[in-house]
mmCIF file of C-alpha atoms in Angstrom:
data_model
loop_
_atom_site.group_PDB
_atom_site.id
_atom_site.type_symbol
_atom_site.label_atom_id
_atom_site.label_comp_id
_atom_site.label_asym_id
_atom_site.label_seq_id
_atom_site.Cartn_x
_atom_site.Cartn_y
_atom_site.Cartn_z
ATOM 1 C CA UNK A 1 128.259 85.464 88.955
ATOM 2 C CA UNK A 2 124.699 84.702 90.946
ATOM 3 C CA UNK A 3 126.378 87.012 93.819
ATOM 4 C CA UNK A 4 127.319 89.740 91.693
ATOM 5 C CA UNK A 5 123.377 89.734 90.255
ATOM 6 C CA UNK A 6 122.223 89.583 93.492
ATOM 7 C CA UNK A 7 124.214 92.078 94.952
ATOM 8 C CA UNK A 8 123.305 94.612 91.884
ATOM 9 C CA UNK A 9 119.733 93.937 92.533
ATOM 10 C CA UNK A 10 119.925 94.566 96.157
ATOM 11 C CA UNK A 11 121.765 98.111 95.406
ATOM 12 C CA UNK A 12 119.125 98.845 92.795
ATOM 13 C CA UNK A 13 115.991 98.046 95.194
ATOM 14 C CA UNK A 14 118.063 99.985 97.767
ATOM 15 C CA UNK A 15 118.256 102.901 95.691
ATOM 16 C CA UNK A 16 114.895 102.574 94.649
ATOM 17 C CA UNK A 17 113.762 102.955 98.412
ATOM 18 C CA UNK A 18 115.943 105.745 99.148
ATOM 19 C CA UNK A 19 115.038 107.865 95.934
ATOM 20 C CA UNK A 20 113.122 111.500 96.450
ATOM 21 C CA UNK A 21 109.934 111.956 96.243
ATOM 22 C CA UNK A 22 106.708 109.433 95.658
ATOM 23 C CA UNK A 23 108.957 106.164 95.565
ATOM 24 C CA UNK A 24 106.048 103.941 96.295
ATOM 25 C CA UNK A 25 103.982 105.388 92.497
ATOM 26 C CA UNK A 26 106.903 103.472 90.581
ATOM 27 C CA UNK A 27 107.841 99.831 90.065
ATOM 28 C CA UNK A 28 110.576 98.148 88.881
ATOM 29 C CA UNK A 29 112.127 99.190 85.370
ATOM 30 C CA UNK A 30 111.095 96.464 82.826
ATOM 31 C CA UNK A 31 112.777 96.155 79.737
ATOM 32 C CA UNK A 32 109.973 96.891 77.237
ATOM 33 C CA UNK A 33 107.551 99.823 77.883
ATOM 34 C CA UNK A 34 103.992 98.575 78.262
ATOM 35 C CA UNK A 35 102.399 101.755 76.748
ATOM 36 C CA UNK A 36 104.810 102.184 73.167
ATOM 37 C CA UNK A 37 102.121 105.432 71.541
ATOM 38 C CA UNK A 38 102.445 108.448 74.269
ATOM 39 C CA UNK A 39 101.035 111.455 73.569
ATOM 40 C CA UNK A 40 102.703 114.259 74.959
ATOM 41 C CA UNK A 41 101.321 118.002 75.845
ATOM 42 C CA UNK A 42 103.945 121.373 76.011
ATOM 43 C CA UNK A 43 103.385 124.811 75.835
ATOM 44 C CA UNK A 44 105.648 126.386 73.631
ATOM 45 C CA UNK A 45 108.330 124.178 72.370
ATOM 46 C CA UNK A 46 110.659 126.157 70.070
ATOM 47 C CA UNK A 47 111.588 127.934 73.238
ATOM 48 C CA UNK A 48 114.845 126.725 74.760
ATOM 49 C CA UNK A 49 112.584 126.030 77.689
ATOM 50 C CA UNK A 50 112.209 123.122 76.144
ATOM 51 C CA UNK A 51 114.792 122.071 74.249
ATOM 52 C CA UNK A 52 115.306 118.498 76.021
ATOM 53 C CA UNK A 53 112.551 117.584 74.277
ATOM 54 C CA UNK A 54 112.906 118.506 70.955
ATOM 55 C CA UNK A 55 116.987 117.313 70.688
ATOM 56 C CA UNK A 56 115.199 114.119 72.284
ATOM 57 C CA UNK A 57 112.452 113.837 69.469
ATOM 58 C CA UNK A 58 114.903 114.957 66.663
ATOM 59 C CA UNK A 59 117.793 112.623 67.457
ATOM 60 C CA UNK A 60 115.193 109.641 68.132
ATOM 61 C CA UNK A 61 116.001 109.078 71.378
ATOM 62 C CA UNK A 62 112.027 108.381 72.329
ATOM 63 C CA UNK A 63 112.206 105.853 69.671
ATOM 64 C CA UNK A 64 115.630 104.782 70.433
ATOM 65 C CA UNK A 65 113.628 103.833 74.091
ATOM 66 C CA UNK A 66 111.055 101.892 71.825
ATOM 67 C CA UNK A 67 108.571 104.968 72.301
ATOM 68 C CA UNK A 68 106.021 106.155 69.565
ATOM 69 C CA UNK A 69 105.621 109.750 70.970
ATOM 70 C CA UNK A 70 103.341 112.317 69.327
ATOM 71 C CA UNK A 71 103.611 115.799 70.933
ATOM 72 C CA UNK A 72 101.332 118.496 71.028
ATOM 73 C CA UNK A 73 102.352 121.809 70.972
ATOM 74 C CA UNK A 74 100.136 124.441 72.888
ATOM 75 C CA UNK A 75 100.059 128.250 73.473
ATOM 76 C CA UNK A 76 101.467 127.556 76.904
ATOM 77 C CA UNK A 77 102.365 125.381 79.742
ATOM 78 C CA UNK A 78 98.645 126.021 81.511
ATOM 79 C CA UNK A 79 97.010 124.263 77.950
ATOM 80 C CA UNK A 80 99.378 121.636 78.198
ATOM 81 C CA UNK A 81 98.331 121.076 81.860
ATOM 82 C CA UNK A 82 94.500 121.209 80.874
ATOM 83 C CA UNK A 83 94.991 118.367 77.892
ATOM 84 C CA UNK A 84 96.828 116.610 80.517
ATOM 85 C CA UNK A 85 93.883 116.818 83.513
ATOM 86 C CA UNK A 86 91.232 116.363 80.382
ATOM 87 C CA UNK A 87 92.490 113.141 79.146
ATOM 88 C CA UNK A 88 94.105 113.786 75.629
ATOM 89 C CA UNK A 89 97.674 113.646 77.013
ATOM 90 C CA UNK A 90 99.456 111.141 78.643
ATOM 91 C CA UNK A 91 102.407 113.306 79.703
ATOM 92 C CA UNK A 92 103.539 116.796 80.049
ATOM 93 C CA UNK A 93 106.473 118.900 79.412
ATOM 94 C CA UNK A 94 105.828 121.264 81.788
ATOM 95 C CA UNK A 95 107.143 123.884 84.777
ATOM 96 C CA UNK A 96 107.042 121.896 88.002
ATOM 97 C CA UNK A 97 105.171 124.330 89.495
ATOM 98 C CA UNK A 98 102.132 123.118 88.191
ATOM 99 C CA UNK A 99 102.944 119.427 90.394
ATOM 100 C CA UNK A 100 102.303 121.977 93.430
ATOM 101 C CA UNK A 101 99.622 123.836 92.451
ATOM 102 C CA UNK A 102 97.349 120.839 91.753
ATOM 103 C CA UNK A 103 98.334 119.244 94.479
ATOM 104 C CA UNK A 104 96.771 122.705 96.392
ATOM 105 C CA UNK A 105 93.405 121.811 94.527
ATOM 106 C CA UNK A 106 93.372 117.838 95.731
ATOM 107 C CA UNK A 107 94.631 116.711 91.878
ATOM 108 C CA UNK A 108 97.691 114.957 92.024
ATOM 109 C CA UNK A 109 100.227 114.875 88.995
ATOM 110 C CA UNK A 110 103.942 114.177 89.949
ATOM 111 C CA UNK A 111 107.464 115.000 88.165
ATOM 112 C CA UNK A 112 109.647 112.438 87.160
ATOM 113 C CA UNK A 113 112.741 113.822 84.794
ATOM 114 C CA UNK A 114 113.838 117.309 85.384
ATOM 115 C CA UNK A 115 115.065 119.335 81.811
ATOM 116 C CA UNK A 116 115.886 123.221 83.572
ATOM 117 C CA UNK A 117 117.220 123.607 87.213
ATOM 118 C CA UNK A 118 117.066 127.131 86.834
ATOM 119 C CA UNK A 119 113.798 128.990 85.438
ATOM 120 C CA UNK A 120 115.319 129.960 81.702
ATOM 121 C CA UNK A 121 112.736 133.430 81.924
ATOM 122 C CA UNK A 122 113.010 136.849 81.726
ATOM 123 C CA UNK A 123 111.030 139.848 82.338
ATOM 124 C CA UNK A 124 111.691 143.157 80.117
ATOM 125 C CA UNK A 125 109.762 146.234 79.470
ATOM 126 C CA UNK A 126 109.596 147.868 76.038
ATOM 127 C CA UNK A 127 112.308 150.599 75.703
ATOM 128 C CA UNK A 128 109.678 153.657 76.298
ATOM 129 C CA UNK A 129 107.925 151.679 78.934
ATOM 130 C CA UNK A 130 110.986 151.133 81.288
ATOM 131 C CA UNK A 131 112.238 154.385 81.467
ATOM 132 C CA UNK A 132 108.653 154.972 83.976
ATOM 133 C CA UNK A 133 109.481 151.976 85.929
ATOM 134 C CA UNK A 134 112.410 152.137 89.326
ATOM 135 C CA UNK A 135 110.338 149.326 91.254
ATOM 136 C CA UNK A 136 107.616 146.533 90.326
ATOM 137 C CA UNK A 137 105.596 149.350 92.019
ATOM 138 C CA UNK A 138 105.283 150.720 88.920
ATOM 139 C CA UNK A 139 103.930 147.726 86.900
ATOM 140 C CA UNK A 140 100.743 148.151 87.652
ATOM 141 C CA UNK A 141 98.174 148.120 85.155
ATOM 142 C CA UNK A 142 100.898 147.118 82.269
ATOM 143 C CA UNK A 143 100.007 144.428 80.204
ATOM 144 C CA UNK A 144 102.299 141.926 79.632
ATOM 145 C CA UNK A 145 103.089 139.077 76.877
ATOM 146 C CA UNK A 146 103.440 135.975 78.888
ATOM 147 C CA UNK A 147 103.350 132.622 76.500
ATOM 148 C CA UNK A 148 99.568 131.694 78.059
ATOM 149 C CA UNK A 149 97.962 132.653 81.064
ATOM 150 C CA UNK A 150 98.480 130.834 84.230
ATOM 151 C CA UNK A 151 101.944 129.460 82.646
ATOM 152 C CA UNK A 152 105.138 129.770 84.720
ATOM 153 C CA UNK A 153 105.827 132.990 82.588
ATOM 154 C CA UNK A 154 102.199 134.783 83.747
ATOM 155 C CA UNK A 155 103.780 133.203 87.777
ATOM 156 C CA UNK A 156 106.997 134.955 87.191
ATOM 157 C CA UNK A 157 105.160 138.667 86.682
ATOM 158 C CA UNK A 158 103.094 138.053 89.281
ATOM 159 C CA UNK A 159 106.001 137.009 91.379
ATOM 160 C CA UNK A 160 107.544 140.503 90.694
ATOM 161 C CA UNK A 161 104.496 142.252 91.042
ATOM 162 C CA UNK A 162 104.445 140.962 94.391
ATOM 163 C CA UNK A 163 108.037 142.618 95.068
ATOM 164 C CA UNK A 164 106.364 146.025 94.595
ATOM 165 C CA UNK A 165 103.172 145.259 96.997
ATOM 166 C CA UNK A 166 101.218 144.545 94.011
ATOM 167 C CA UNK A 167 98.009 141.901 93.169
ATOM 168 C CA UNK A 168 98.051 139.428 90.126
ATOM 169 C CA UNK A 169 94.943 141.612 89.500
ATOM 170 C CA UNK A 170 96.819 144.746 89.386
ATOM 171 C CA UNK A 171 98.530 143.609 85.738
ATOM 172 C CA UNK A 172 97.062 142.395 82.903
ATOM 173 C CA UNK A 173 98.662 139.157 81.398
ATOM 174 C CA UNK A 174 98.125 138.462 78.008
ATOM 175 C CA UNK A 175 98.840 135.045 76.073
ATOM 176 C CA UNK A 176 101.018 135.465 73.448
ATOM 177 C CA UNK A 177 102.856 132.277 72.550
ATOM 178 C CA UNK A 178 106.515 132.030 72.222
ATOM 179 C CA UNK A 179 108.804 132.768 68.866
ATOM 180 C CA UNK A 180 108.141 134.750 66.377
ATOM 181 C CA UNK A 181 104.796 135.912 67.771
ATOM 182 C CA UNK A 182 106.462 137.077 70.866
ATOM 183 C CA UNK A 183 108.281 139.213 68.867
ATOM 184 C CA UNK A 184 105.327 140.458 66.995
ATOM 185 C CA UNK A 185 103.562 141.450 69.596
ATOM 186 C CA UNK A 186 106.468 143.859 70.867
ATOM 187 C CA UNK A 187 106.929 145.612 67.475
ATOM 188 C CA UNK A 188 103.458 146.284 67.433
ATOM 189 C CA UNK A 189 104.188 147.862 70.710
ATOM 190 C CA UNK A 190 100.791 145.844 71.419
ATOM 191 C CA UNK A 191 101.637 144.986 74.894
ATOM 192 C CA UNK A 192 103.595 146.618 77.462
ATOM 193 C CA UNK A 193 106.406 144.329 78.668
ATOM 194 C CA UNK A 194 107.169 140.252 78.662
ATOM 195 C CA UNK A 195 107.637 137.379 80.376
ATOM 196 C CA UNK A 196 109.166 135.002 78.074
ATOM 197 C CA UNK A 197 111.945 132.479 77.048
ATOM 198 C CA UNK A 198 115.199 132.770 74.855
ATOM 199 C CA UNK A 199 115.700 133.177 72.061
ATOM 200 C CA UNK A 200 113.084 135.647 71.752
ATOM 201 C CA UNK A 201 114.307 137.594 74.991
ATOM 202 C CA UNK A 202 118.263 137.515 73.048
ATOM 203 C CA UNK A 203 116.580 138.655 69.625
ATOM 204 C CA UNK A 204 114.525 141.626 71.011
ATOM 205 C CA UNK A 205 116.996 142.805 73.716
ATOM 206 C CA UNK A 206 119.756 142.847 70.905
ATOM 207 C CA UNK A 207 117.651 144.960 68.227
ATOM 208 C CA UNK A 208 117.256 147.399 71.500
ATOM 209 C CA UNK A 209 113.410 146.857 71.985
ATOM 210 C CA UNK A 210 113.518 145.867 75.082
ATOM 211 C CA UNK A 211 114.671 146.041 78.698
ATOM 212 C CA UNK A 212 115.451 143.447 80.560
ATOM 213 C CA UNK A 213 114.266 143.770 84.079
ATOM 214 C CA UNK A 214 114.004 140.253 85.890
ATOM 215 C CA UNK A 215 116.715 137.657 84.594
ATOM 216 C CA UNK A 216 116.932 133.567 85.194
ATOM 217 C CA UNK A 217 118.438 132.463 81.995
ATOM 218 C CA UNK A 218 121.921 131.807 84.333
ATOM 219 C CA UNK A 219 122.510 130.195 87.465
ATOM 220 C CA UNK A 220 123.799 133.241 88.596
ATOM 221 C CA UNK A 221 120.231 135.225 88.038
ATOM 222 C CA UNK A 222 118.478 131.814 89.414
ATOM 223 C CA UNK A 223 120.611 132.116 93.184
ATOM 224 C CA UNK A 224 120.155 136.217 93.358
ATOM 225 C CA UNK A 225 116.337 135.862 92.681
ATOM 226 C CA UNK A 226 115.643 132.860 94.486
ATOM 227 C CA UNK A 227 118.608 131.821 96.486
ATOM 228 C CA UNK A 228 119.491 128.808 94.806
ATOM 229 C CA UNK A 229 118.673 126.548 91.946
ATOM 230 C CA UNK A 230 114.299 126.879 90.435
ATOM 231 C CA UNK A 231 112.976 123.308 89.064
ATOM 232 C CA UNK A 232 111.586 124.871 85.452
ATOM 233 C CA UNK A 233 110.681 122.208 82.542
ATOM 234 C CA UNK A 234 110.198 118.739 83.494
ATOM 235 C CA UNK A 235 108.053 115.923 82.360
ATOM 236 C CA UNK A 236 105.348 115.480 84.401
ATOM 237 C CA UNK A 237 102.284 113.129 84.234
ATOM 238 C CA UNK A 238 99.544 111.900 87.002
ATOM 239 C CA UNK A 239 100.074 109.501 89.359
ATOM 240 C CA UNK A 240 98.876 106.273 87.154
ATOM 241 C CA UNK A 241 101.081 106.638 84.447
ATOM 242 C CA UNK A 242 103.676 105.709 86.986
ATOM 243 C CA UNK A 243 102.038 103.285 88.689
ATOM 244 C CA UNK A 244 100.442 101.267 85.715
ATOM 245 C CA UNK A 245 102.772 101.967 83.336
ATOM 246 C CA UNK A 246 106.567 101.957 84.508
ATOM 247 C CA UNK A 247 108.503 100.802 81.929
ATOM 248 C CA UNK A 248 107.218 103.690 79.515
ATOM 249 C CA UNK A 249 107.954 106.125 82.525
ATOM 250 C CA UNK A 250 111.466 104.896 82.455
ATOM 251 C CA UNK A 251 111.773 104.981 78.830
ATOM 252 C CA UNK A 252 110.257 109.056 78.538
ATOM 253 C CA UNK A 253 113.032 109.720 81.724
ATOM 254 C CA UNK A 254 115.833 107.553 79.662
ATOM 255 C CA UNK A 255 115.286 109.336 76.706
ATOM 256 C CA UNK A 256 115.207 112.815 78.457
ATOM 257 C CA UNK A 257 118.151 112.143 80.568
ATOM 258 C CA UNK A 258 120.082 111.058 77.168
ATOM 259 C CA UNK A 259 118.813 114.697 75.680
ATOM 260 C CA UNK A 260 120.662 117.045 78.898
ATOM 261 C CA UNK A 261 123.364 114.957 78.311
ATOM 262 C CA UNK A 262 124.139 115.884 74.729
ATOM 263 C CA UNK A 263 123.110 119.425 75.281
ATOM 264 C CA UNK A 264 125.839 119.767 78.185
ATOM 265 C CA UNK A 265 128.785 118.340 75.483
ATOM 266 C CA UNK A 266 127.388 119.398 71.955
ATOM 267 C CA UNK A 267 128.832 122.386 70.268
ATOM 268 C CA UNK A 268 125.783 125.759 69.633
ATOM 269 C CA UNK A 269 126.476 124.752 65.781
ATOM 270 C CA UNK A 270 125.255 121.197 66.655
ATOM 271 C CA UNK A 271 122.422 122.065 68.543
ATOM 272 C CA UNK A 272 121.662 124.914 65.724
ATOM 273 C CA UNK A 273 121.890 122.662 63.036
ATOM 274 C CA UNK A 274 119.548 120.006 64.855
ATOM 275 C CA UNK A 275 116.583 122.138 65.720
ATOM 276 C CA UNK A 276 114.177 123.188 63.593
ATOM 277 C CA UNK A 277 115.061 126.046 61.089
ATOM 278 C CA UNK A 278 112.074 128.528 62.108
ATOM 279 C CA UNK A 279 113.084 127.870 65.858
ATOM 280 C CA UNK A 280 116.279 129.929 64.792
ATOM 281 C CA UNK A 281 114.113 132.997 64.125
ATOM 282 C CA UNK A 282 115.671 133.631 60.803
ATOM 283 C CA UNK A 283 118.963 134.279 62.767
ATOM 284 C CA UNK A 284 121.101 131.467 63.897
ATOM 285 C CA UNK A 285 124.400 133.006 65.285
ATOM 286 C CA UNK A 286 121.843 134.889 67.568
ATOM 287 C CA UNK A 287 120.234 131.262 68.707
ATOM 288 C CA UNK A 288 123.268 129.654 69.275
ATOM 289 C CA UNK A 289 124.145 132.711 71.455
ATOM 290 C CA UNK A 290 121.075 132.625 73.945
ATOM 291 C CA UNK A 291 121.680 128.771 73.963
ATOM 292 C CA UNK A 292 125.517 128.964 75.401
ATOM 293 C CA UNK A 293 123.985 131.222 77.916
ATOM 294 C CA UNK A 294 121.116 129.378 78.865
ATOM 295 C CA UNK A 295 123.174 125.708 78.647
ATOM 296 C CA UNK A 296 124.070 125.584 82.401
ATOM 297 C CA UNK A 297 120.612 125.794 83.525
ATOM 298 C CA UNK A 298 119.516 123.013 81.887
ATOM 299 C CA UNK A 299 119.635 120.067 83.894
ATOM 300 C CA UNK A 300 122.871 117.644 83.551
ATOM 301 C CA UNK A 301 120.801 114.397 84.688
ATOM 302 C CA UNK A 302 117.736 114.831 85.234
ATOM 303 C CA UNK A 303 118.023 114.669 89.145
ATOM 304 C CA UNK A 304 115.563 117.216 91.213
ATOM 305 C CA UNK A 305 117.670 119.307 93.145
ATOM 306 C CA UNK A 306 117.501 119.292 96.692
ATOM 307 C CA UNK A 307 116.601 122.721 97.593
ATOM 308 C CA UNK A 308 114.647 122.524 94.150
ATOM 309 C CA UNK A 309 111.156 121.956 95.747
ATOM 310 C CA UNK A 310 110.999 124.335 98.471
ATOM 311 C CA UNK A 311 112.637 127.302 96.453
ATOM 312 C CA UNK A 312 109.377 126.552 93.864
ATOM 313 C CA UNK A 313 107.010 126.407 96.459
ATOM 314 C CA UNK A 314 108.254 129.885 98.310
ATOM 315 C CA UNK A 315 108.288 131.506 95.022
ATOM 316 C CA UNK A 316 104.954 130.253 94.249
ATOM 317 C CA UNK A 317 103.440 131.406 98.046
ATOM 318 C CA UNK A 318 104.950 134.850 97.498
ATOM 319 C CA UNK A 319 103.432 135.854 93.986
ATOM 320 C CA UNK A 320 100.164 134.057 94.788
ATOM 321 C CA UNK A 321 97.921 134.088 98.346
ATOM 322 C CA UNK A 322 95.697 130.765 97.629
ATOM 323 C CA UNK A 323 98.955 129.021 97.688
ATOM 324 C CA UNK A 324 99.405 127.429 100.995
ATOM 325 C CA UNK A 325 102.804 126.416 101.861
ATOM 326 C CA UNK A 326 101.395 124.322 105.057
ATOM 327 C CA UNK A 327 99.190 122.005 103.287
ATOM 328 C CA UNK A 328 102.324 121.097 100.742
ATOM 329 C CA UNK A 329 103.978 117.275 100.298
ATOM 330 C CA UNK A 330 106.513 118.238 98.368
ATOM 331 C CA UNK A 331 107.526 114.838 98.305
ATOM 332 C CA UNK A 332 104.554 113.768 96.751
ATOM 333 C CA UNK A 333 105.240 116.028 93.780
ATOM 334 C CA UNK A 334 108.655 114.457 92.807
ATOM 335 C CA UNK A 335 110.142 111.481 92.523
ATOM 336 C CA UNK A 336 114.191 110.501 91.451
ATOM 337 C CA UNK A 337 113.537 107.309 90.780
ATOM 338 C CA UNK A 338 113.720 106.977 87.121
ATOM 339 C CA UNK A 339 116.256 109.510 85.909
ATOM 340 C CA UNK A 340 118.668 107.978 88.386
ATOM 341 C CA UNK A 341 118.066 104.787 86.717
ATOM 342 C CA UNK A 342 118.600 106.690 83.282
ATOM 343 C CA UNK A 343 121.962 107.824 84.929
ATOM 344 C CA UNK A 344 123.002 104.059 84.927
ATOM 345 C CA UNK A 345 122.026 102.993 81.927
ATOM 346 C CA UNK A 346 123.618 106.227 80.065
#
């Protein structure tokens, strides 16, 4: 019995040592977490974007981990990242992205449980609009409803803009949230075109508002646009919280891991009946819809994949010039560690 303990422990610490990423920020999983209230920062969380987290919070997995978790719902993922860098979050649910881009401006935050391996977005122009448009060419000067500015839906235009020989200052990005003001903002015809997530991409493109120009919501759109899988939604937090504070790192990656899990097996009706009602847009067949197409992006474990981090970063370089690929540790911005602990445990 003493062998088979030790042995388990040696294959754990092994594991440990050979995991992705920033290895040395995390310690050994304790049993309790040492920090049970976590506040928690996202940027539009009725989107499916995010729906780890909210099957997480509404089937009590957080508490199921022995987690008090109050989340804070923002315009966008940029907010989130400020309340995280400002000191009223502990943790975000975030794009990756962001991991790389403050680790450009000498402000380290890493990822620790992935919830989308491909990017969930989707670019469309307003029926009138698109007609003008055969190349991102002719984006510019369009304004476009992106859920905040400087959020992985604002990086996404810009990334296309870029495919035309365009500037980020050559389009106008406006915040708009996500939902039902998303689709406010496009039957006011206030705005031009969108970067957003599903449903409201499903709900607009169906009552023929829109066209859809730039698609990740499948795996499919994910390898033509970027040749393989795109890290999206993760949660992310800075270095400290994974150093100081393991055990409630493991718990937040347990209880997210737990959440792709049931999303992979559960039934749209499940998932419909378990989300908020005004996250269904007043239309629930429609919901359950743009979730069966957007299910296989979403993460099955948690596990950064391994052309993950230098697909972001190349996408990232291309759509914006202070972005320096050579002064990247990508392995600083990751680490496996605790969602493949989740993996044994679940």
């Amino acid at each position: 019995m003493h062998m088979r303990l030790a042995r388990r422990r040696l294959l754990l610490t092994s594991a440990a040592l050979g995991a992705v990423g920033a290895t040395s920020l995390a310690a050994p999983a304790v049993a309790k977490p040492e920090k049970a209230k976590v506040v928690l920062a996202v940027g539009g969380k009725s989107g499916l974007y995010y729906l780890s987290l909210t099957i997480a919070e509404r089937l009590n997995y957080f508490k199921d981990e022995g987690l008090d978790v109050e989340i804070n719902d923002f315009q966008g993922g940029a907010k989130s990242l400020q309340a995280l860098m400002g000191g009223s979050a502990d943790v975000v649910a975030g794009a990756y992205e962001h991991t790389i881009r403050m680790q450009q401006r000498g402000q380290p935050i890493v990822g620790f449980a992935l919830i989308g391996r491909g990017m969930q977005l989707a670019i469309a122009l307003l029926k009138d609009r698109a007609a003008k448009v055969k190349s991102p060419a002719d984006i510019k000067g369009m304004k476009f409803g992106v859920s905040a500015p400087g959020s992985q839906t604002h990086m996404l235009v810009n990334y296309w803009a870029a495919k035309g020989g365009l500037k980020p200052s050559d389009i106008v990005a406006i915040g708009v949230g996500a939902g039902a003001s998303v689709i406010a903002a496009v039957e006011k015809g206030e705005i031009d075109g969108i970067s957003q997530t599903d449903p409201s991409i499903t709900m607009l493109d169906q009552k023929g508002l829109i066209k859809v120009m730039v698609d990740t919501r499948t795996m499919k759109g994910n390898q033509e646009l970027f040749g393989g899988s795109m890290p999206a939604a993760c949660l992310y937090a800075q270095p400290d919280l994974l150093k100081k504070t393991p055990g409630t790192t493991q718990a937040l990656a347990n209880a997210i891991v737990r959440a792709n899990q049931w999303l992979h097996k559960a039934a749209p009706e499940e998932v419909a009946k378990t989300v908020p009602e005004n996250y269904l847009l007043g239309d629930p067949k429609l919901y359950m819809t743009a979730f069966t197409s957007v299910r296989e992006t979403i993460s099955p474990d948690g596990v950064m994949p391994d052309d993950g981090p230098a697909n972001c970063l190349k996408f990232l370089a291309e759509g914006d010039k202070e972005i320096k690929p050579d002064k990247a540790n990508l392995a600083a911005t990751w680490t496996n560690e605790f969602v493949k602990r989740a993996g044994q445990k679940t």
